Coordinates of C-alpha atoms in Angstrom, one line a residue:
M5 CA 44.6 39.7 28.3
T6 CA 47.8 41.0 26.6
L7 CA 49.0 37.5 25.7
S8 CA 45.6 36.1 24.7
R9 CA 45.2 38.2 21.5
P10 CA 48.5 37.0 20.0
L11 CA 47.8 33.4 20.9
G12 CA 44.3 33.6 19.4
A13 CA 45.7 35.1 16.2
L14 CA 48.3 32.3 16.0
T15 CA 45.6 29.7 16.5
L16 CA 43.5 31.2 13.8
L17 CA 46.5 31.4 11.4
A18 CA 47.2 27.7 12.0
A19 CA 43.6 26.9 11.2
I20 CA 43.7 28.9 8.0
A21 CA 47.0 27.2 7.0
A22 CA 45.3 23.8 7.4
A23 CA 42.2 25.0 5.5
P24 CA 41.2 23.6 2.1
L25 CA 42.9 24.5 -1.1
P26 CA 41.2 27.5 -2.7
A27 CA 38.5 26.9 -5.3
Q28 CA 38.5 23.1 -4.9
L29 CA 35.3 21.2 -4.3
P30 CA 33.7 21.4 -0.8
P31 CA 36.2 19.8 1.7
L32 CA 35.3 17.0 4.0
T33 CA 37.5 17.8 7.0
V34 CA 37.4 20.9 9.3
P35 CA 40.6 22.6 10.6
R36 CA 41.3 21.8 14.3
G37 CA 39.2 23.8 16.8
L38 CA 36.8 25.1 14.2
L39 CA 33.1 24.4 14.1
R40 CA 31.5 24.2 10.6
L41 CA 27.8 24.9 10.3
D42 CA 26.2 23.4 7.2
F43 CA 23.1 24.7 5.5
G44 CA 21.9 23.1 2.3
G45 CA 19.2 21.7 0.2
R46 CA 18.3 19.5 -2.7
F47 CA 15.5 19.4 -5.1
D48 CA 14.7 16.1 -7.0
N49 CA 12.2 15.8 -9.7
W50 CA 11.2 12.9 -12.0
D51 CA 8.3 11.8 -14.2
Q52 CA 10.1 8.9 -15.9
R53 CA 12.0 5.9 -14.8
Y54 CA 14.3 3.2 -16.2
L55 CA 13.1 -0.4 -16.1
G56 CA 15.6 -3.0 -17.3
G57 CA 17.4 -0.3 -19.3
V58 CA 14.2 1.0 -21.0
K59 CA 13.0 4.6 -20.2
Q60 CA 9.3 4.9 -19.6
D61 CA 6.7 6.8 -17.7
A62 CA 7.2 6.7 -13.9
A63 CA 3.6 5.4 -13.5
S64 CA 4.1 2.6 -16.0
D65 CA 3.0 0.0 -13.6
F66 CA -0.5 1.6 -13.7
I67 CA -0.7 1.8 -17.5
R68 CA -2.4 -1.2 -19.1
E69 CA -3.9 -1.7 -22.6
T70 CA -6.1 -4.4 -21.1
V71 CA -7.1 -4.4 -17.4
D72 CA -7.5 -8.1 -16.8
G73 CA -6.7 -10.6 -14.1
R74 CA -3.0 -10.5 -14.8
W75 CA -3.0 -6.9 -13.5
L76 CA -5.8 -6.8 -10.9
A77 CA -5.8 -9.9 -8.6
P78 CA -9.6 -9.8 -7.7
L79 CA -10.4 -9.7 -11.4
G80 CA -8.1 -12.8 -11.9
S81 CA -10.0 -14.5 -9.1
A82 CA -13.3 -13.8 -10.9
E83 CA -11.8 -15.1 -14.2
D84 CA -10.9 -18.4 -12.4
A85 CA -14.3 -18.8 -10.9
L86 CA -16.0 -18.1 -14.3
R87 CA -13.8 -20.7 -16.0
R88 CA -14.8 -23.3 -13.4
V89 CA -18.5 -22.5 -14.1
T90 CA -18.3 -22.6 -17.9
G91 CA -15.4 -25.0 -18.5
V92 CA -14.0 -22.5 -21.0
Q93 CA -10.4 -21.9 -20.0
A94 CA -9.8 -19.2 -22.6
L95 CA -12.3 -16.8 -21.0
S96 CA -11.0 -13.5 -19.6
L97 CA -12.5 -10.4 -18.1
S98 CA -11.5 -6.8 -18.7
L99 CA -12.4 -3.5 -17.1
G100 CA -11.0 -1.6 -20.2
R101 CA -7.7 0.2 -20.4
T102 CA -5.8 2.6 -18.1
S103 CA -3.6 5.6 -18.5
S104 CA -1.5 7.2 -15.8
S105 CA 1.2 9.7 -15.2
M106 CA 3.1 10.8 -12.2
L107 CA 5.4 13.8 -11.3
V108 CA 7.4 13.5 -8.2
N109 CA 8.9 16.5 -6.4
V110 CA 11.2 15.9 -3.4
G111 CA 12.7 18.8 -1.5
T112 CA 15.3 18.2 1.2
A113 CA 16.6 20.7 3.6
N114 CA 19.9 19.7 5.3
L115 CA 21.0 21.1 8.6
G116 CA 24.4 19.9 9.8
A117 CA 27.5 20.6 11.7
A118 CA 31.1 19.4 11.8
Y119 CA 33.9 19.9 14.3
G120 CA 37.7 19.5 13.8
L121 CA 38.9 17.4 16.7
T122 CA 42.4 17.4 15.4
R123 CA 44.2 18.6 12.3
R124 CA 43.2 15.3 10.6
L125 CA 40.0 14.1 12.4
T126 CA 36.6 15.7 12.0
I127 CA 33.2 14.5 13.4
F128 CA 30.0 15.6 11.7
G129 CA 26.2 15.1 11.7
N130 CA 23.4 15.9 9.3
V131 CA 19.7 16.2 9.8
P132 CA 17.6 16.1 6.6
I133 CA 14.0 17.4 6.5
V134 CA 12.2 16.0 3.5
R135 CA 9.1 17.3 1.7
I136 CA 7.5 15.0 -0.9
R137 CA 4.8 15.9 -3.4
V138 CA 3.4 13.3 -5.8
Q139 CA 1.2 14.6 -8.6
E140 CA -0.7 11.6 -10.0
V141 CA -3.2 11.2 -12.8
F142 CA -5.0 7.9 -13.2
K143 CA -7.8 7.2 -15.7
L144 CA -9.8 4.1 -16.5
D145 CA -11.3 4.0 -20.0
S146 CA -14.0 1.3 -19.9
T147 CA -15.1 1.6 -23.6
N148 CA -13.9 -1.9 -24.4
A149 CA -14.7 -3.4 -21.0
T150 CA -16.2 -6.9 -20.8
A151 CA -16.8 -6.9 -17.0
G152 CA -18.7 -4.9 -14.4
F153 CA -19.5 -5.0 -10.8
N154 CA -21.3 -8.2 -9.6
P155 CA -24.9 -6.9 -9.1
A156 CA -25.3 -9.2 -6.1
D157 CA -22.2 -8.0 -4.3
P158 CA -23.1 -6.6 -0.9
L159 CA -20.8 -3.6 -1.3
F160 CA -20.7 -2.9 -5.0
G161 CA -24.0 -4.3 -6.1
D162 CA -27.5 -3.0 -5.5
A163 CA -30.9 -4.2 -4.1
A164 CA -32.3 -5.1 -7.5
G165 CA -29.3 -7.2 -8.4
Q166 CA -29.3 -9.0 -5.0
A167 CA -33.0 -9.7 -5.4
K168 CA -32.5 -11.1 -8.9
S169 CA -29.7 -13.3 -7.7
A170 CA -31.7 -14.6 -4.8
L171 CA -34.5 -15.5 -7.1
F172 CA -32.2 -17.3 -9.5
F173 CA -30.5 -19.4 -6.8
G174 CA -33.8 -20.1 -5.1
Q175 CA -35.2 -21.6 -8.2
L176 CA -32.0 -23.6 -8.9
S177 CA -32.0 -25.0 -5.4
T178 CA -35.7 -25.9 -5.6
A179 CA -35.2 -27.6 -9.0
L180 CA -32.2 -29.7 -7.7
A181 CA -34.1 -30.5 -4.5
T182 CA -37.1 -31.7 -6.5
L183 CA -34.8 -33.9 -8.7
Q184 CA -33.2 -35.4 -5.6
T185 CA -36.6 -36.2 -4.1
R186 CA -37.8 -37.9 -7.2
L187 CA -34.6 -40.0 -7.3
Q188 CA -35.5 -41.3 -3.9
T189 CA -38.8 -42.6 -5.3
P190 CA -39.6 -44.8 -8.3
Y191 CA -40.6 -41.6 -10.3
Y192 CA -38.1 -42.2 -13.1
D193 CA -38.1 -46.0 -13.0
T194 CA -40.9 -46.3 -15.7
I195 CA -39.1 -44.0 -18.1
P196 CA -36.4 -45.8 -20.1
G197 CA -32.9 -44.2 -19.4
A198 CA -34.4 -41.4 -17.3
K199 CA -32.9 -42.5 -14.0
A200 CA -29.4 -42.5 -15.4
V201 CA -30.0 -39.0 -16.9
A202 CA -31.4 -37.8 -13.6
L203 CA -28.4 -39.0 -11.6
A204 CA -25.9 -37.4 -14.0
T205 CA -28.0 -34.2 -14.1
L206 CA -28.1 -34.1 -10.3
A207 CA -24.3 -34.4 -10.1
R208 CA -23.7 -31.9 -12.8
G209 CA -26.3 -29.5 -11.3
T210 CA -24.9 -29.7 -7.8
A211 CA -21.3 -29.0 -9.1
L212 CA -22.7 -26.1 -11.2
Q213 CA -24.6 -24.7 -8.2
T214 CA -21.4 -24.9 -6.0
N215 CA -19.3 -23.1 -8.7
L216 CA -22.0 -20.5 -9.3
R217 CA -22.1 -19.8 -5.5
Q218 CA -18.3 -19.3 -5.5
L219 CA -18.7 -16.9 -8.4
Y220 CA -21.6 -14.8 -7.1
D221 CA -20.9 -14.9 -3.4
A222 CA -17.1 -14.3 -3.4
Q223 CA -16.3 -12.3 -6.6
N224 CA -16.7 -8.5 -7.2
F225 CA -16.8 -8.8 -10.9
L226 CA -19.0 -10.6 -13.5
P227 CA -19.1 -10.5 -17.3
L228 CA -21.1 -7.8 -18.8
T229 CA -24.4 -8.7 -20.6
G230 CA -23.8 -9.5 -24.2
T231 CA -20.1 -10.4 -23.9
P232 CA -18.5 -13.8 -24.6
G233 CA -18.2 -14.4 -20.8
A234 CA -21.9 -13.8 -20.3
G235 CA -22.7 -16.0 -23.2
A236 CA -20.6 -18.9 -21.8
L237 CA -22.2 -18.4 -18.4
N238 CA -25.7 -18.4 -19.7
G239 CA -24.9 -21.4 -21.9
S240 CA -23.9 -23.5 -18.9
I241 CA -27.0 -22.6 -17.1
D242 CA -29.3 -23.0 -20.1
S243 CA -28.0 -26.5 -20.7
L244 CA -28.9 -27.5 -17.2
R245 CA -32.2 -25.7 -17.4
T246 CA -33.1 -27.5 -20.7
R247 CA -32.2 -30.9 -19.3
L248 CA -34.3 -30.4 -16.2
K249 CA -37.3 -29.2 -18.1
D250 CA -37.3 -31.4 -21.2
S251 CA -35.7 -34.6 -20.1
L252 CA -36.7 -34.7 -16.4
L253 CA -40.0 -32.8 -16.4
I254 CA -38.9 -30.3 -13.7
E255 CA -40.5 -26.8 -14.2
G256 CA -39.9 -23.6 -12.4
F257 CA -36.3 -23.0 -13.1
S258 CA -36.6 -20.0 -15.5
A259 CA -35.1 -17.0 -13.7
P260 CA -32.0 -15.6 -15.4
P261 CA -28.8 -15.0 -13.5
A262 CA -28.0 -11.4 -12.4
L263 CA -25.3 -9.9 -14.7
P264 CA -24.0 -6.3 -14.9
S265 CA -25.1 -4.1 -17.8
T266 CA -23.1 -1.0 -16.8
R267 CA -19.4 -0.5 -17.2
I268 CA -17.2 0.7 -14.4
G269 CA -16.0 4.3 -14.9
N270 CA -13.0 6.0 -13.5
A271 CA -14.8 7.2 -10.4
G272 CA -16.3 3.8 -9.8
F273 CA -12.9 2.1 -10.0
E274 CA -11.3 4.5 -7.5
D275 CA -14.3 4.0 -5.2
Y276 CA -13.7 0.2 -5.5
T277 CA -10.0 0.5 -4.6
T278 CA -10.6 2.9 -1.7
A279 CA -13.6 1.3 -0.1
A280 CA -12.7 0.8 3.6
T281 CA -14.4 -2.6 3.7
G282 CA -13.5 -3.6 0.2
P283 CA -10.9 -6.1 -0.9
I284 CA -8.3 -3.4 -1.7
A285 CA -9.0 -0.9 1.1
A286 CA -6.5 1.6 -0.2
L287 CA -6.0 5.3 0.4
P288 CA -7.0 7.8 -2.3
F289 CA -4.7 7.6 -5.3
A290 CA -3.4 11.2 -4.9
P291 CA -1.3 11.2 -1.7
P292 CA -1.1 14.3 0.5
I293 CA 2.1 16.3 0.6
L294 CA 4.4 14.8 3.2
S295 CA 7.0 16.6 5.3
Y296 CA 9.1 14.6 7.8
L297 CA 12.6 13.8 8.9
G298 CA 14.8 11.8 6.6
D299 CA 17.5 9.4 7.8
I300 CA 19.9 11.3 10.1
E301 CA 23.6 10.8 9.5
V302 CA 26.5 10.9 11.9
G303 CA 30.1 10.1 11.1
A304 CA 33.7 11.1 11.0
A305 CA 36.3 12.0 8.4
F306 CA 40.0 11.4 8.6
G307 CA 42.4 13.2 6.4
W308 CA 45.1 10.6 6.0
L309 CA 47.0 12.3 3.2
D310 CA 47.7 16.0 2.6
H311 CA 50.5 16.7 0.1
R312 CA 50.8 20.4 -0.9
P313 CA 54.3 21.4 -2.2
A314 CA 55.3 24.9 -1.1
Q315 CA 56.7 25.7 -4.5
G316 CA 53.6 24.6 -6.3
G317 CA 53.2 21.4 -8.4
L318 CA 50.8 18.5 -7.9
S319 CA 48.7 18.7 -4.7
I320 CA 46.9 15.6 -3.3
R321 CA 44.5 15.4 -0.4
S322 CA 42.8 12.2 0.5
T323 CA 40.2 11.6 3.2
L324 CA 38.6 8.5 4.6
Q325 CA 35.0 9.1 5.7
G326 CA 32.6 6.8 7.6
L327 CA 29.0 7.4 8.6
V328 CA 26.0 5.7 10.1
R329 CA 22.6 6.4 8.7
L330 CA 19.9 6.1 11.4
R331 CA 16.3 4.8 11.2
T332 CA 14.6 8.2 11.5
G333 CA 12.8 8.5 8.2
K334 CA 9.2 7.7 7.5
L335 CA 8.3 4.7 5.2
D336 CA 5.6 4.9 2.6
R337 CA 2.3 3.4 3.6
P338 CA 1.5 0.0 2.1
N339 CA -2.1 1.0 1.4
S340 CA -1.1 4.1 -0.6
F341 CA 0.0 3.1 -4.1
F342 CA 1.7 6.4 -5.0
D343 CA 3.3 7.1 -1.6
L344 CA 7.1 7.6 -1.2
S345 CA 9.3 7.3 1.8
T346 CA 11.3 10.1 3.4
G347 CA 14.1 7.7 4.2
D348 CA 15.0 4.0 4.0
R349 CA 14.4 3.6 7.7
Q350 CA 17.0 0.9 8.2
P351 CA 20.5 1.3 9.5
D352 CA 23.3 1.9 7.0
V353 CA 27.0 2.0 7.3
Q354 CA 28.8 3.9 4.6
G355 CA 32.5 4.3 3.9
D356 CA 34.0 6.8 1.4
L357 CA 37.5 7.3 0.1
V358 CA 37.7 10.8 -1.4
T359 CA 40.8 12.1 -3.1
D360 CA 41.3 15.6 -4.5
V361 CA 44.1 16.1 -7.0
M362 CA 45.1 19.6 -8.2
H363 CA 47.8 21.2 -10.3
G364 CA 47.6 24.8 -11.1
R365 CA 44.0 25.7 -12.1
L366 CA 43.0 22.1 -12.9
G367 CA 42.0 19.3 -10.5
A368 CA 39.7 16.4 -9.9
R369 CA 37.9 14.7 -7.1
I370 CA 37.8 10.9 -7.2
T371 CA 35.4 9.1 -4.9
G372 CA 34.9 5.5 -4.1
R373 CA 31.9 4.4 -1.9
Y374 CA 30.6 1.3 -0.2
V375 CA 27.3 1.2 1.6
L376 CA 26.4 -1.7 3.8
Q377 CA 22.6 -1.7 4.2
L378 CA 21.5 -3.6 7.3
P379 CA 18.1 -5.3 7.6
G380 CA 15.0 -3.4 8.6
R381 CA 11.3 -4.2 9.3
L382 CA 8.3 -3.0 7.4
D383 CA 4.8 -3.8 6.4
R384 CA 4.2 -4.6 2.7
R385 CA 1.5 -6.0 0.5
L386 CA 3.1 -9.1 -1.2
S387 CA 2.5 -8.4 -4.8
P388 CA 4.9 -8.1 -7.8
P389 CA 5.4 -4.6 -9.3
D390 CA 3.3 -5.3 -12.4
Q391 CA 0.3 -5.9 -10.0
P392 CA 0.5 -2.6 -8.1
I393 CA -3.1 -2.6 -6.8
A394 CA -2.7 -5.4 -4.3
P395 CA -5.5 -6.7 -2.1
A396 CA -5.5 -5.8 1.6
N397 CA -5.2 -9.5 2.6
T398 CA -1.8 -9.7 1.1
Q399 CA -0.3 -7.3 3.7
A400 CA 2.4 -8.8 5.9
A401 CA 5.2 -7.8 8.3
V402 CA 8.5 -8.6 6.6
E403 CA 12.2 -8.1 7.0
R404 CA 14.0 -6.4 4.2
D405 CA 17.8 -7.0 3.8
P406 CA 18.8 -4.5 1.1
G407 CA 21.6 -5.2 -1.3
E408 CA 24.9 -3.4 -0.8
I409 CA 25.8 -0.3 -2.9
V410 CA 29.1 0.2 -4.6
E411 CA 29.8 3.6 -6.2
A412 CA 32.6 5.4 -8.0
S413 CA 32.8 8.9 -9.4
V414 CA 35.2 11.3 -11.0
E415 CA 34.6 15.1 -10.9
P416 CA 37.1 17.2 -12.7
F417 CA 37.2 20.9 -11.9
V418 CA 38.9 24.1 -13.2
R419 CA 39.6 27.2 -11.1
I420 CA 38.3 30.3 -12.9
A421 CA 39.1 32.7 -10.0
P422 CA 41.1 32.5 -6.8
T423 CA 38.0 31.2 -4.9
L424 CA 35.8 30.0 -7.6
A425 CA 35.8 26.7 -9.6
L426 CA 33.6 25.0 -12.2
S427 CA 33.2 21.2 -12.2
V428 CA 31.6 18.4 -14.2
G429 CA 31.3 14.8 -13.2
V430 CA 30.2 11.3 -13.9
R431 CA 29.1 8.8 -11.2
Y432 CA 28.2 5.2 -11.5
W433 CA 26.5 3.1 -8.8
S434 CA 25.3 -0.4 -8.5
K435 CA 23.1 -2.0 -5.9
G436 CA 22.6 -5.7 -5.1
L437 CA 19.4 -7.6 -4.9
D438 CA 17.2 -7.1 -1.8
R439 CA 16.1 -10.1 0.2
Y440 CA 12.7 -10.4 2.0
K441 CA 11.3 -12.8 4.5
Y442 CA 8.5 -13.0 6.9
L443 CA 9.1 -11.7 10.4
P444 CA 9.0 -14.5 13.0
N445 CA 5.6 -13.5 14.4
Q446 CA 4.0 -13.2 10.9
T447 CA 1.9 -16.1 9.8
P448 CA 2.6 -16.8 6.1
I449 CA -0.1 -15.7 3.7
A450 CA -1.4 -18.4 1.4
G451 CA -0.6 -17.7 -2.3
T452 CA 2.0 -15.1 -1.6
D453 CA 5.8 -15.0 -1.3
P454 CA 7.8 -12.1 0.2
S455 CA 10.5 -12.6 -2.5
V456 CA 8.2 -10.8 -5.1
L457 CA 9.1 -7.6 -3.4
A458 CA 12.7 -7.9 -4.5
I459 CA 11.8 -7.8 -8.2
G460 CA 13.6 -4.8 -9.8
S461 CA 15.7 -4.1 -6.6
K462 CA 19.0 -5.0 -8.3
Q463 CA 19.9 -1.7 -9.8
N464 CA 22.5 0.4 -11.4
A465 CA 22.7 3.9 -12.9
T466 CA 25.0 6.5 -14.5
V467 CA 24.7 10.1 -13.3
L468 CA 26.2 13.2 -14.9
S469 CA 26.7 16.4 -13.0
A470 CA 27.9 20.0 -13.3
G471 CA 28.4 22.6 -10.7
V472 CA 30.2 25.6 -9.4
S473 CA 32.0 25.8 -6.0
F474 CA 33.3 28.7 -3.9
A475 CA 36.0 28.1 -1.3
D476 CA 37.6 30.9 0.7
P477 CA 40.3 29.5 3.0
G478 CA 40.3 32.7 5.1
A479 CA 42.9 35.4 5.1
R480 CA 44.7 37.9 7.3
V481 CA 44.9 41.5 6.2
G482 CA 46.7 43.7 8.6
S483 CA 45.2 43.3 12.1
R484 CA 42.0 41.6 10.7
S485 CA 41.5 38.0 9.9
S486 CA 38.6 36.0 8.4
L487 CA 37.6 32.4 8.8
P488 CA 37.1 29.9 5.9
M489 CA 33.7 29.5 4.2
D490 CA 32.6 27.6 1.2
A491 CA 29.5 27.0 -0.9
F492 CA 28.4 25.0 -3.9
L493 CA 25.7 24.7 -6.5
R494 CA 25.3 21.4 -8.4
W495 CA 23.0 19.9 -11.0
E496 CA 22.7 16.1 -11.6
M497 CA 20.8 13.9 -14.0
V498 CA 20.4 10.1 -14.2
T499 CA 21.4 9.5 -17.8
G500 CA 21.1 5.7 -18.0
S501 CA 20.4 2.4 -16.2
S502 CA 20.7 -1.1 -17.5
Q503 CA 19.2 -3.0 -14.5
G504 CA 16.3 -2.7 -12.1
Q505 CA 13.8 0.1 -11.6
V506 CA 15.5 3.5 -11.3
P507 CA 13.8 6.9 -11.3
A508 CA 15.2 9.2 -14.0
R509 CA 16.0 12.0 -11.5
Q510 CA 17.1 15.5 -12.2
S511 CA 18.5 17.2 -9.1
V512 CA 19.7 20.5 -8.0
S513 CA 21.6 20.8 -4.7
F514 CA 23.2 23.7 -3.0
G515 CA 25.1 24.3 0.3
L516 CA 26.6 27.1 2.4
R517 CA 29.1 26.2 5.1
L518 CA 30.3 28.7 7.7
Y519 CA 33.2 28.2 10.1
R520 CA 33.5 29.4 13.7
R521 CA 36.0 29.0 16.4
F522 CA 34.8 26.6 19.1
P523 CA 35.0 26.8 22.0

């Protein structure tokens, strides 16, 4: 008992001697035999993004002056079917224009611990708990729309439209059947040129009937009454109708086709995208608040250089740190267009070289980082970013092989008190292009390519930061001694990007780290 107290005091003094320099940025290593408990958090917010170097609204993929088939795939399918019916390749359909905005709030609580195995080697772990809130506003202005719901659609139409469509196709089928029957008899033989006209009309009418069926039976949208698309559609039908009646003496084909007369409003469009049995089958646009684990980190830090002259002068400490990021986060849902992930959910291996240089009150932290991102599996709808409302039938199981990340930063600091320092910093990171492919058990989906998911994934950004740090290496006063502790508060902002799609984040992070003897 008598000897244990002096030995314990000597151990504590040795730990304090190996502790971080006062007022430097938070250290990576822990003195031998000490356990560090880490408590921290981070708040990220953004409502804008960089795309190819241009700053724009974060919801820009959902903002369109003209909502046509280039943005909404089912509308593009309807345009193609309408062009086959009319033969007019310049025809297009529009639901109007959209506006959208999005504010993202991400809060992360970090709980971690580190232990000094030796004077130089520390092991550590960190458990992030992430809370994501996406506030989204989406509006469809259909004032200038040229398309509406197909009245005969079993889900988005109505009984009146379905009855009108049935009458139209019934009369068309009867007229063509009558024409075919007459061609099997000498009916047109006594009329000069009539048989040739009848044969051509039957071929043309049969092709038109097939194309009309593909339009009415398979498409959700049709041109609004009174628009150029409706005029071209009626013109194709009227031409056949006139030929049957005037040249071939076939009556009874007089019913008009069913066309929408009502534009689709904002509520109607969200009902369309969220209908469980519809072509999109998405979740409501505004996602719920999500709280879940992020990607847990475990690793080790090795202090390979520690040069601190006893008489003052230039001090240098350098640490190699490696960590593995585990697949514990939750991915965003492919049927929720404004959802975000709590983690990447793929294994990462990260290596850092962190060097602190200090002379007197001035110093700097210089960091180099490399992140090897290993492949992970996920479900995705195979659609490019500029077509964000992707049909449900494009969803596939794919493998993502993310591009590697290279990062460098410099963070000068100045000691303004024995245990307090102010810092500023600049950080630049670059990420390579992602690669996607179908999983072996996934049947390829016709008309899609997993590589579209990689668009905008090659990224870079410049980040500015400022902060304050507190570092108390511990001290001994008389018979009492204290253990080290440190804390920090930092603000960061993405100030630029020249490549890829990068959120214009503003972040505030903080941490408190307490040291205890263990065991």
